[in-house]
Amino acid sequence: MLDNHQKNIATFIHLSTFSRFIIPFGNFIGPIVLWMANKEKSEFVDNHGKQAINFQMSILLYALILGLLSVPFFFFNLFSSFDFIDIDPFDGIHLNITEPSPLLYIGGGLGALAILGFILELVFIVIASLKARDGEMYHYPLTIDFLK
């Protein structure tokens, strides 16, 4: 039988990932500290701690992959459009705005995907916190199980 203390610890493990907005790498430090201090006391807390840490590690991996994919598109687009400014000392500066490169659309799509991923991450953390508060198990979607 779960008591309120176990439910609260599991809830705070998930909510501690929001500490990244205050402390660098707080989304890892907070859950790891709470999980390590309480994993021996309850299997419920142990499972929620592993889920929160696995989710944060998965999000980091996905962000790195998305970043590595989007950076080349940004640089290719930047270097391919150097000819859009004509500087003529007798006539002034002219901007030649032409049709955007398809690379810009791909980079913009990856940026939109990153924003959508961030919003979904926040939603999943809140859902996991509510499930922990209610004493239910929760498995984050698209999570790689680094800790088993």
Short mmCIF file of C-alpha atoms in Angstrom, two decimals:
data_model
loop_
_atom_site.label_atom_id
_atom_site.label_comp_id
_atom_site.label_asym_id
_atom_site.label_seq_id
_atom_site.Cartn_x
_atom_site.Cartn_y
_atom_site.Cartn_z
CA MET A 1 0.00 0.00 0.00
CA LEU A 2 1.34 3.39 -0.99
CA ASP A 3 1.41 6.20 1.52
CA ASN A 4 1.27 9.91 0.73
CA HIS A 5 5.01 10.32 1.34
CA GLN A 6 5.87 7.89 -1.47
CA LYS A 7 3.41 9.55 -3.82
CA ASN A 8 4.80 13.00 -2.98
CA ILE A 9 8.41 11.92 -3.53
CA ALA A 10 7.52 10.36 -6.90
CA THR A 11 5.63 13.51 -7.87
CA PHE A 12 8.56 15.74 -6.88
CA ILE A 13 10.95 13.58 -8.87
CA HIS A 14 9.00 14.40 -12.02
CA LEU A 15 8.46 18.05 -11.11
CA SER A 16 12.14 18.52 -10.25
CA THR A 17 12.92 18.32 -13.96
CA PHE A 18 11.56 21.86 -14.21
CA SER A 19 14.54 23.04 -12.15
CA ARG A 20 16.47 23.24 -15.41
CA PHE A 21 14.91 26.66 -15.90
CA ILE A 22 16.80 27.83 -12.80
CA ILE A 23 19.83 25.53 -12.52
CA PRO A 24 21.86 24.27 -15.50
CA PHE A 25 21.30 20.51 -15.87
CA GLY A 26 18.72 20.71 -13.09
CA ASN A 27 16.53 18.35 -15.11
CA PHE A 28 19.13 15.66 -14.36
CA ILE A 29 20.41 16.75 -10.96
CA GLY A 30 16.99 17.10 -9.26
CA PRO A 31 15.54 13.72 -10.21
CA ILE A 32 18.82 11.88 -9.63
CA VAL A 33 19.25 13.33 -6.12
CA LEU A 34 15.65 12.57 -5.13
CA TRP A 35 15.74 9.11 -6.71
CA MET A 36 19.08 8.12 -5.15
CA ALA A 37 17.95 9.24 -1.71
CA ASN A 38 14.64 7.35 -1.84
CA LYS A 39 14.99 4.41 -4.24
CA GLU A 40 15.68 1.90 -1.46
CA LYS A 41 12.59 2.89 0.49
CA SER A 42 9.96 2.21 -2.16
CA GLU A 43 9.67 0.33 -5.43
CA PHE A 44 7.09 2.90 -6.55
CA VAL A 45 9.57 5.76 -6.07
CA ASP A 46 12.31 3.69 -7.71
CA ASN A 47 10.22 3.10 -10.83
CA HIS A 48 9.15 6.74 -11.13
CA GLY A 49 12.73 7.90 -10.63
CA LYS A 50 14.00 5.63 -13.38
CA GLN A 51 11.22 6.79 -15.69
CA ALA A 52 11.98 10.47 -15.10
CA ILE A 53 15.73 10.03 -15.61
CA ASN A 54 15.28 7.83 -18.69
CA PHE A 55 12.92 10.39 -20.18
CA GLN A 56 15.34 13.26 -19.61
CA MET A 57 18.21 11.28 -21.09
CA SER A 58 16.06 10.37 -24.10
CA ILE A 59 15.05 14.01 -24.59
CA LEU A 60 18.72 15.03 -24.48
CA LEU A 61 19.59 12.42 -27.09
CA TYR A 62 16.72 13.50 -29.35
CA ALA A 63 17.70 17.17 -28.98
CA LEU A 64 21.30 16.40 -29.91
CA ILE A 65 20.21 14.46 -32.99
CA LEU A 66 17.81 17.23 -34.04
CA GLY A 67 20.51 19.84 -33.48
CA LEU A 68 23.07 17.89 -35.48
CA LEU A 69 20.56 17.57 -38.31
CA SER A 70 19.52 21.23 -38.34
CA VAL A 71 22.93 22.93 -38.05
CA PRO A 72 24.17 21.85 -41.52
CA PHE A 73 20.95 23.09 -43.15
CA PHE A 74 21.44 26.48 -41.48
CA PHE A 75 25.04 26.82 -42.65
CA PHE A 76 24.31 25.58 -46.20
CA ASN A 77 21.51 28.11 -46.47
CA LEU A 78 23.67 30.88 -45.01
CA PHE A 79 26.59 30.30 -47.37
CA SER A 80 24.44 29.75 -50.45
CA SER A 81 22.78 33.16 -50.13
CA PHE A 82 25.78 35.46 -49.87
CA ASP A 83 24.90 37.08 -53.17
CA PHE A 84 21.73 38.74 -51.90
CA ILE A 85 23.48 42.09 -51.17
CA ASP A 86 24.90 44.16 -54.02
CA ILE A 87 27.06 47.05 -52.92
CA ASP A 88 27.74 49.58 -55.69
CA PRO A 89 29.68 52.65 -54.54
CA PHE A 90 27.99 54.85 -57.18
CA ASP A 91 24.46 53.50 -56.88
CA GLY A 92 24.14 52.46 -53.23
CA ILE A 93 23.21 49.16 -51.61
CA HIS A 94 20.63 46.90 -53.20
CA LEU A 95 19.06 43.83 -51.67
CA ASN A 96 18.27 41.02 -54.07
CA ILE A 97 15.56 39.09 -52.35
CA THR A 98 14.76 35.99 -54.28
CA GLU A 99 12.91 32.81 -53.54
CA PRO A 100 14.03 31.17 -50.26
CA SER A 101 16.13 28.06 -50.47
CA PRO A 102 14.47 24.68 -49.80
CA LEU A 103 17.14 24.24 -47.13
CA LEU A 104 15.51 27.09 -45.24
CA TYR A 105 12.21 25.22 -45.22
CA ILE A 106 13.88 22.04 -43.97
CA GLY A 107 15.68 23.95 -41.21
CA GLY A 108 12.47 25.75 -40.29
CA GLY A 109 10.62 22.44 -40.17
CA LEU A 110 13.25 21.00 -37.84
CA GLY A 111 12.96 24.11 -35.67
CA ALA A 112 9.18 23.71 -35.52
CA LEU A 113 9.67 20.05 -34.62
CA ALA A 114 11.98 21.11 -31.75
CA ILE A 115 9.36 23.54 -30.42
CA LEU A 116 6.66 20.88 -30.64
CA GLY A 117 8.95 18.43 -28.84
CA PHE A 118 9.55 20.94 -26.05
CA ILE A 119 5.82 21.50 -25.55
CA LEU A 120 5.14 17.76 -25.54
CA GLU A 121 7.93 17.24 -23.03
CA LEU A 122 6.31 19.71 -20.63
CA VAL A 123 2.91 18.05 -21.09
CA PHE A 124 4.32 14.57 -20.46
CA ILE A 125 6.08 15.73 -17.28
CA VAL A 126 2.85 17.20 -15.92
CA ILE A 127 0.93 14.02 -16.79
CA ALA A 128 3.60 11.86 -15.10
CA SER A 129 3.44 14.07 -12.01
CA LEU A 130 -0.33 13.75 -11.82
CA LYS A 131 -0.14 9.97 -12.24
CA ALA A 132 2.46 9.74 -9.47
CA ARG A 133 0.30 11.89 -7.22
CA ASP A 134 -2.59 9.48 -7.79
CA GLY A 135 -0.39 6.46 -7.05
CA GLU A 136 -0.36 5.16 -10.63
CA MET A 137 2.59 4.03 -12.70
CA TYR A 138 3.44 6.05 -15.80
CA HIS A 139 5.68 5.23 -18.74
CA TYR A 140 6.78 8.23 -20.81
CA PRO A 141 6.22 7.75 -24.54
CA LEU A 142 9.26 7.41 -26.84
CA THR A 143 11.57 6.79 -23.89
CA ILE A 144 14.71 4.71 -24.18
CA ASP A 145 15.26 2.61 -21.07
CA PHE A 146 18.82 3.48 -20.08
CA LEU A 147 18.12 2.52 -16.45
CA LYS A 148 16.20 -0.70 -15.96
#
